[in-house]
Short mmCIF file of C-alpha atoms in Angstrom, two decimals:
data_model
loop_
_atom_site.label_atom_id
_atom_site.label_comp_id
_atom_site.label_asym_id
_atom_site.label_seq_id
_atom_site.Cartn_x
_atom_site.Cartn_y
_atom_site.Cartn_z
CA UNK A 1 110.00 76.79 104.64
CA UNK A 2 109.39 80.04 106.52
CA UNK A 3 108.07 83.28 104.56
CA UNK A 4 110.22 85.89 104.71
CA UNK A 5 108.62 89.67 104.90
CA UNK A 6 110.76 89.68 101.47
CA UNK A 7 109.25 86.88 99.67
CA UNK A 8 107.75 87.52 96.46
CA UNK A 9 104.14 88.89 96.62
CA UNK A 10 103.99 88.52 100.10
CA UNK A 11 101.77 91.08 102.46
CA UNK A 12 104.38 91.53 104.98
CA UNK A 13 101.73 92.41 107.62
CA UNK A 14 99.90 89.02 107.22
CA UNK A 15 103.43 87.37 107.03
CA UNK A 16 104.20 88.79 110.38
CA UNK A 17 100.50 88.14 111.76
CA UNK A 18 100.35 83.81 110.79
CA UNK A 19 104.01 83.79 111.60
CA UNK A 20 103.28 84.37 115.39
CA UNK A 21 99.93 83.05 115.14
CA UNK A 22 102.10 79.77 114.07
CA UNK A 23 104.81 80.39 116.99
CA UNK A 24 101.78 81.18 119.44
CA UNK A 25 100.34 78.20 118.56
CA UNK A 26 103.75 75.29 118.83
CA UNK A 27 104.80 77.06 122.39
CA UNK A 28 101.44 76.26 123.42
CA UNK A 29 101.12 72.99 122.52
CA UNK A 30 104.50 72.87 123.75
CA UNK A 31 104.00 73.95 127.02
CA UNK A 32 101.70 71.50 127.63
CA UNK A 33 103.79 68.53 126.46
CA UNK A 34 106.49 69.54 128.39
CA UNK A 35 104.52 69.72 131.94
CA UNK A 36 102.50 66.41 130.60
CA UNK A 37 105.43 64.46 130.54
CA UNK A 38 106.26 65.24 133.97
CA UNK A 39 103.74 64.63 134.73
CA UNK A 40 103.43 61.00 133.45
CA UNK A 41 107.13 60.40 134.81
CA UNK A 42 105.55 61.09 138.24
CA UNK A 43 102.66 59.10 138.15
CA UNK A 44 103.94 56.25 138.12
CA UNK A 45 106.42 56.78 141.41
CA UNK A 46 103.88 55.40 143.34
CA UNK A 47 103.77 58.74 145.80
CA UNK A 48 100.25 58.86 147.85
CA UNK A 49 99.46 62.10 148.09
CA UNK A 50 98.88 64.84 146.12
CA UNK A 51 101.04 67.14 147.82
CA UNK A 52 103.88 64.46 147.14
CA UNK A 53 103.19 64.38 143.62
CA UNK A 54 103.09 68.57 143.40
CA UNK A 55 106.49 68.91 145.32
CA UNK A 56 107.97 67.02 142.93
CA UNK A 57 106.94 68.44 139.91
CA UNK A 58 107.67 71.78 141.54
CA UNK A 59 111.42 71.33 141.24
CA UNK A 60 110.40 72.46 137.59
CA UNK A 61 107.96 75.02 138.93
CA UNK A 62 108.42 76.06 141.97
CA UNK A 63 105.21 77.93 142.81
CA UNK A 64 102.60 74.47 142.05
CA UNK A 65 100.74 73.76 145.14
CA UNK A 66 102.93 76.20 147.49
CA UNK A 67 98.68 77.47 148.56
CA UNK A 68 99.11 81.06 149.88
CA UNK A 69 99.66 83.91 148.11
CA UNK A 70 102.02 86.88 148.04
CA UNK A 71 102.51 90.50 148.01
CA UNK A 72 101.99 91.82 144.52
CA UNK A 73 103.10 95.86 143.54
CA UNK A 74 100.02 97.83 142.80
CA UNK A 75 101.32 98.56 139.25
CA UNK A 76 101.78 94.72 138.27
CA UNK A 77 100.94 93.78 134.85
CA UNK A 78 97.84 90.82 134.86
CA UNK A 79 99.88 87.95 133.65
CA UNK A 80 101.76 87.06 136.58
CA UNK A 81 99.74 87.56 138.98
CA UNK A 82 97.37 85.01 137.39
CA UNK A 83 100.11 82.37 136.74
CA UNK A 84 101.19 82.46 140.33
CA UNK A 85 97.45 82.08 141.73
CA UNK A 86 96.58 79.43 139.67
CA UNK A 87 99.73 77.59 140.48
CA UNK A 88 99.22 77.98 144.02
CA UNK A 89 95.73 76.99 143.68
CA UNK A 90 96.20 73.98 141.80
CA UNK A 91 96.13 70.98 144.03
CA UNK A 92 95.94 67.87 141.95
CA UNK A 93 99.00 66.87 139.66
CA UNK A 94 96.99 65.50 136.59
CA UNK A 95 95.66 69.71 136.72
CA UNK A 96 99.25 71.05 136.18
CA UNK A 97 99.06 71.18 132.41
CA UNK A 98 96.20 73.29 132.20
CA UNK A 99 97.99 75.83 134.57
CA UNK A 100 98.46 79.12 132.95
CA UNK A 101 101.53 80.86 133.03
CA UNK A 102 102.48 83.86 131.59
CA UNK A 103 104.79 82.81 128.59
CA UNK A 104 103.07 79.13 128.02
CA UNK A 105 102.19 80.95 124.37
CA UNK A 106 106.00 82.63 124.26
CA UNK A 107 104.38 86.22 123.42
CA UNK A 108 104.20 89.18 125.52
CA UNK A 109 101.34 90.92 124.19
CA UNK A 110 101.95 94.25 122.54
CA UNK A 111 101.80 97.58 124.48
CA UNK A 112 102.58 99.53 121.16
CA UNK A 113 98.55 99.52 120.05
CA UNK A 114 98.27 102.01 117.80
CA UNK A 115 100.63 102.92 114.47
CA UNK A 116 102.19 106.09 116.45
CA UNK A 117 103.43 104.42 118.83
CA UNK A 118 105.31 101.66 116.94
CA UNK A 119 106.09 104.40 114.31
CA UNK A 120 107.75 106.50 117.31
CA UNK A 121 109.48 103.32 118.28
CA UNK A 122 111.00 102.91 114.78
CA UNK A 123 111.83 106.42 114.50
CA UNK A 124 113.93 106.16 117.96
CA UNK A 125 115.59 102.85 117.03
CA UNK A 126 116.80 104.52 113.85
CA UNK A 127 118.32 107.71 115.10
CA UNK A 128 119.87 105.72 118.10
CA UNK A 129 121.77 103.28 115.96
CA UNK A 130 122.49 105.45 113.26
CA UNK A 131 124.08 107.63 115.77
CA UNK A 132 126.15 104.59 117.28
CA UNK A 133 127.18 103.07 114.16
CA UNK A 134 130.89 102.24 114.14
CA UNK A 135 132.26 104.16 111.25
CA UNK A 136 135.28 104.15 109.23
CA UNK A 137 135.96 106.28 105.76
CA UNK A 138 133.71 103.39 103.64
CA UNK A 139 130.92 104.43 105.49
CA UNK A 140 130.87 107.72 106.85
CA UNK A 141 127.78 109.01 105.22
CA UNK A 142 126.16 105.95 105.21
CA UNK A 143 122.71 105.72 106.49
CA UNK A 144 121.63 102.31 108.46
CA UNK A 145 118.10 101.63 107.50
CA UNK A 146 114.80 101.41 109.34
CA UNK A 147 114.20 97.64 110.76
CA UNK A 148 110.76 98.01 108.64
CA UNK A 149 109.80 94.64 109.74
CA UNK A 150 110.21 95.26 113.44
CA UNK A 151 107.13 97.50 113.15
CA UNK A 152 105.26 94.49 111.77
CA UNK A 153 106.31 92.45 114.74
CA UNK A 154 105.33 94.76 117.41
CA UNK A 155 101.51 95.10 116.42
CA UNK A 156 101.36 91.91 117.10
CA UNK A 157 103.97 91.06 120.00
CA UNK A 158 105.52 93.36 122.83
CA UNK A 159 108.46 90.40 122.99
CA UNK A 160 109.05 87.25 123.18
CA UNK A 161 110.01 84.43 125.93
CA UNK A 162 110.35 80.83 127.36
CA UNK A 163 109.13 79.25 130.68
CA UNK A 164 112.48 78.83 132.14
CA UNK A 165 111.64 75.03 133.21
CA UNK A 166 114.90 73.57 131.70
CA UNK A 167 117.69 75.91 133.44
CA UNK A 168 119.16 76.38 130.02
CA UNK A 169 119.20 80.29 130.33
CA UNK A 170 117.92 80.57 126.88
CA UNK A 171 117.27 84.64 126.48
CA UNK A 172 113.76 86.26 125.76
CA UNK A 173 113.96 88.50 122.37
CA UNK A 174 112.07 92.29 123.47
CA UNK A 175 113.63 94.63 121.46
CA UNK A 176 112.22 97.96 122.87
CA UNK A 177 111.31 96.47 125.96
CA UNK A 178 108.31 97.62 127.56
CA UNK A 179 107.54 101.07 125.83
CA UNK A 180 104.01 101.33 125.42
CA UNK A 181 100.63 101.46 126.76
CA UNK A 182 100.72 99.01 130.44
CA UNK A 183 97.79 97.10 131.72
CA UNK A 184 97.59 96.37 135.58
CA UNK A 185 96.04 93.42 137.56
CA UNK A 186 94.59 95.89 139.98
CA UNK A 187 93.42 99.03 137.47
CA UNK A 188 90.73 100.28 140.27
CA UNK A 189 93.55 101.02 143.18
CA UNK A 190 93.90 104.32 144.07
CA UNK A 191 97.86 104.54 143.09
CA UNK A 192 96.80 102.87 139.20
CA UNK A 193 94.22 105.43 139.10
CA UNK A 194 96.69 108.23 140.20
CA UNK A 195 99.00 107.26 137.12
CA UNK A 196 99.16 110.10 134.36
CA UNK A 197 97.77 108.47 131.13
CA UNK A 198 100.88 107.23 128.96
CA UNK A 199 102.58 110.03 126.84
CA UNK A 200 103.92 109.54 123.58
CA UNK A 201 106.16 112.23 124.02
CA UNK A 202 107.67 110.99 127.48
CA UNK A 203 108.01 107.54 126.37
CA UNK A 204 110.19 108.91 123.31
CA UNK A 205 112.76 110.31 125.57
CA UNK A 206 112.77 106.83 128.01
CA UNK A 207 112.97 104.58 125.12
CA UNK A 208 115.98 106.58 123.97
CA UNK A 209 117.69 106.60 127.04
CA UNK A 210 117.07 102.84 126.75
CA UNK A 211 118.39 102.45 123.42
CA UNK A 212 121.44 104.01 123.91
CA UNK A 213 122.21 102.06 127.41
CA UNK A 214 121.11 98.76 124.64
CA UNK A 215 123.86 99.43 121.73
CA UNK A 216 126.24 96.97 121.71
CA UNK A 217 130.03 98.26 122.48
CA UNK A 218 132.72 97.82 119.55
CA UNK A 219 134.99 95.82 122.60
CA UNK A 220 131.62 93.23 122.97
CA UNK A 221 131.24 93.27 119.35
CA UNK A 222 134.53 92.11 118.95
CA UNK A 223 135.25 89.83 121.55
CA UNK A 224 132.20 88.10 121.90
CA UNK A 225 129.27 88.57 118.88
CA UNK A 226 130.15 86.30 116.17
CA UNK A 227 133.54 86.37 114.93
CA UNK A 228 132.85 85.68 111.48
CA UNK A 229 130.51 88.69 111.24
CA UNK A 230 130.99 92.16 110.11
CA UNK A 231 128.92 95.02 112.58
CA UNK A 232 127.69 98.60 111.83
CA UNK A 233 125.73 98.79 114.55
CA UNK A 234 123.44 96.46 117.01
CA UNK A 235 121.58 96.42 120.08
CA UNK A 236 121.02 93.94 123.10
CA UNK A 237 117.24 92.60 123.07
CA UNK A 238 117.25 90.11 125.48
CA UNK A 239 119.82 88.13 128.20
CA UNK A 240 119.36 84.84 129.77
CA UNK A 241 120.32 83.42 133.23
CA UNK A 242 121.60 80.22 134.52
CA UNK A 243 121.34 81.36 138.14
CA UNK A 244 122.68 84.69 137.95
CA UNK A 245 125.25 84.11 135.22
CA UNK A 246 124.22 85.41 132.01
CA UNK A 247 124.43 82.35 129.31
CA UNK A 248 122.72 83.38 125.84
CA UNK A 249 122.32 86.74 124.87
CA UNK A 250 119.88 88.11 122.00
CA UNK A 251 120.68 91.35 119.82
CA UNK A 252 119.81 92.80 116.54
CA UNK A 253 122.40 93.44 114.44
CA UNK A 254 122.82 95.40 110.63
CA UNK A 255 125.52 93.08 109.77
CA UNK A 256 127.18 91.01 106.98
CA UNK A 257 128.97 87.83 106.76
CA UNK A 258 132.58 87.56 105.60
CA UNK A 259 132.02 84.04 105.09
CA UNK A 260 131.95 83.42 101.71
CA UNK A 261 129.96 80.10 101.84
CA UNK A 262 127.27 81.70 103.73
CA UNK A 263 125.82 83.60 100.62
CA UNK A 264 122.57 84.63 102.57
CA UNK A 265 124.24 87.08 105.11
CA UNK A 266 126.52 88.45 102.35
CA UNK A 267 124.55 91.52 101.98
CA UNK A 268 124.24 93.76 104.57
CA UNK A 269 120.91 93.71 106.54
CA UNK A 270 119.52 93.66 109.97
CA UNK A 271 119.67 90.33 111.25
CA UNK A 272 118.44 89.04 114.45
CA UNK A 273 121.63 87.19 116.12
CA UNK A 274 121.86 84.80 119.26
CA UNK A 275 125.38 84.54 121.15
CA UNK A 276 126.79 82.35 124.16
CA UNK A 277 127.32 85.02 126.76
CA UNK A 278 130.67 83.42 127.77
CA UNK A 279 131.77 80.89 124.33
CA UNK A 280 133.17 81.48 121.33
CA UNK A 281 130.95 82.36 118.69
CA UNK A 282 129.05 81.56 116.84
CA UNK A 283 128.16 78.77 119.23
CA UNK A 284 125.31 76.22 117.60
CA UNK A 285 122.12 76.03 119.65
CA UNK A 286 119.00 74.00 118.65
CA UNK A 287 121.16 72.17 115.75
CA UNK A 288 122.05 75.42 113.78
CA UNK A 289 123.95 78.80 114.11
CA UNK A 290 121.23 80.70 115.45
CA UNK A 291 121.53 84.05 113.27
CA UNK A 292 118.61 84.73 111.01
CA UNK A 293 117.58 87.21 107.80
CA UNK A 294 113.70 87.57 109.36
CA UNK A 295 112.11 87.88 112.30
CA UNK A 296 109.28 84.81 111.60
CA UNK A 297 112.62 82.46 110.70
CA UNK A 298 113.40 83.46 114.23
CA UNK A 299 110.47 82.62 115.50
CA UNK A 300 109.82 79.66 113.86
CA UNK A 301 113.39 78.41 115.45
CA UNK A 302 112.77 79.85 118.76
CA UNK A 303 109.57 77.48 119.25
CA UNK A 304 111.47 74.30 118.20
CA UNK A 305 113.02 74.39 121.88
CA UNK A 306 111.29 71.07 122.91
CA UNK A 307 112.81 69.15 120.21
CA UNK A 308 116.04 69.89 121.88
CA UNK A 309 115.28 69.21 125.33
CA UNK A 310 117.60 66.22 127.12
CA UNK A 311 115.95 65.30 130.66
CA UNK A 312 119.03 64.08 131.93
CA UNK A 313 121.09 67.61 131.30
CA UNK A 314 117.53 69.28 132.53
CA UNK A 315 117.93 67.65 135.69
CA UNK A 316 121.61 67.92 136.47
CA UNK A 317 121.16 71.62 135.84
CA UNK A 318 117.89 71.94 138.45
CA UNK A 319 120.18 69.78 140.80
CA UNK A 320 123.50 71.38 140.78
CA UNK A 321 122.43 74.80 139.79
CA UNK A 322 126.18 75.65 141.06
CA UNK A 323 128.25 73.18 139.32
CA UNK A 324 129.76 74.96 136.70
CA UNK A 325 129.63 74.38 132.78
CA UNK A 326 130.58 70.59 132.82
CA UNK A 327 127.38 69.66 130.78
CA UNK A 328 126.62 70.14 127.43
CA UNK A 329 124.83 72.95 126.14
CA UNK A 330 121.04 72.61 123.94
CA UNK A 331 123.23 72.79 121.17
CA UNK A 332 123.57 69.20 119.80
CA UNK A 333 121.88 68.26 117.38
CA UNK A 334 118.95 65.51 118.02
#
């Protein structure tokens, strides 16, 4: 059962800490299962060269074995521009699980690394929603709460995301995007060297501007979020594609249940919530509604994603990347 940063006696810093030390840890080994598999499909194919073997598996990944390299911007983080040269580089199949990419793990590492910075981040998401809250008389005056427990989350994790191997269009979760302190692959060229040291002050005013472009419109809320949900107030964190159609959309939401058989969202709280961009919702995906009380039960569902993985929809997807909705969604239950 997953610890929740209200459990009894818990240290809701180490909660937060082993929960995506736990999460880093499955995506991992995940990862590697995932491009193992392929890679034991292909084996046996009976292809005779390398490069065969790579351009196959590259309908998954499309940069393995392409050699070459490309143009990167000068203010490029370090992750990617390691995951494309070691794909590039690789040049034997059997290598391909060891590639790195940049969310083999899930985790964006945190930009917010000190406690004023993710204190100015909490500060902004509270004044933001509190001034978007859709209010009637009942709650005119009332306040929406800090999201105490996103500070927790962001010492340890900037946001969080999938390969997108499968097609699915599952979305990342990065709930103040990427405020904070940036790292660059090329920190000695003259234009990284020219940038102004990051300003706590500036960053306020972007990361508000961002917030307020993020809230979540009363029309959205009601046609689309979960219908059996009651919203004060909520923000987009995250969208995933299926080509350029969006298909599952994150957002955090201070919400309440009017489902009286779901007695754990009766009170209101903010709750993490994942919706089908274009269904009716809530729409089931990896075998349960996918709205949660805590950010590790999120996590800890998030990194089940390989238990819910069908080859044959994987591949009709990658093949017919055009072909509309007539497949079923990761939704069914194993």
């Amino acid at each position: 059962m997953t610890e929740t940063m209200s459990s009894p006696n818990a240290d809701p810093d180490e909660t937060m800490r082993l929960a995506v030390e736990r999460f880093r840890t499955k995506m991992k080994s995940s990862y590697r299962k995932f491009l193992q598999d392929r890679v034991n499909e292909i084996e046996p194919m009976g292809l005779f060269t390398e490069k065969e073997k790579l351009e196959e598996i590259s309908f998954y990944w499309s940069e393995l074995g392409r050699e070459g390299s490309s143009s990167w911007n000068d203010h490029v983080p370090p992750e990617p521009v390691r995951q494309e040269r070691e794909a590039r580089a690789v040049t034997r199949l059997r290598d391909v699980p060891d590639v790195f990419h940049q969310y083999q793990d899930g985790i964006v590492n945190s930009m917010l690394i000190t406690e004023e910075w993710r204190e100015m981040c909490l500060d902004v998401v509270e004044t933001v929603c509190n001034e978007a809250a859709i209010r009637d008389e009942e709650f005119k005056d009332f306040h929406i709460p800090r999201i105490v427990e996103l500070g927790y989350f962001l010492k340890y994790a900037q946001a969080v995301e999938l390969p997108n191997f499968c097609g699915y269009g599952i979305c990342p979760f990065e709930p103040v995007g990427y405020t904070g302190v940036a790292t660059y692959a090329f920190p000695d060229h003259p234009t990284v060297l020219a940038i102004p040291k990051p300003d706590i002050s500036t960053s306020r005013e972007h990361l508000k501007e961002r917030m307020q472009a993020s809230i979540i419109s009363e029309d959205l809320i009601i046609g689309t979020v979960d219908e059996d949900l009651e919203v004060l107030v909520g923000f987009d964190t995250g969208i995933g594609y299926r080509q350029d159609h969006q298909e599952w959309c994150s957002s955090y939401l201070y919400c309440r249940s009017d489902d009286e058989s779901e007695t754990d969202f009766q009170d209101w709280a903010w709750r993490i919530v994942v919706f089908h961009a274009d269904g009716e919702n809530p729409t089931p995906l990896y075998g349960r509604k996918p709205r949660f009380n805590s950010i590790p039960e999120f996590l800890d569902w998030y990194s089940t994603w390989l238990d819910y993985v069908d080859m044959d929809e994987v591949r009709d997807i990658l093949w017919n990347p055009w072909g509309g909705h007539d497949y079923p969604l990761p939704s069914d239950e194993e």
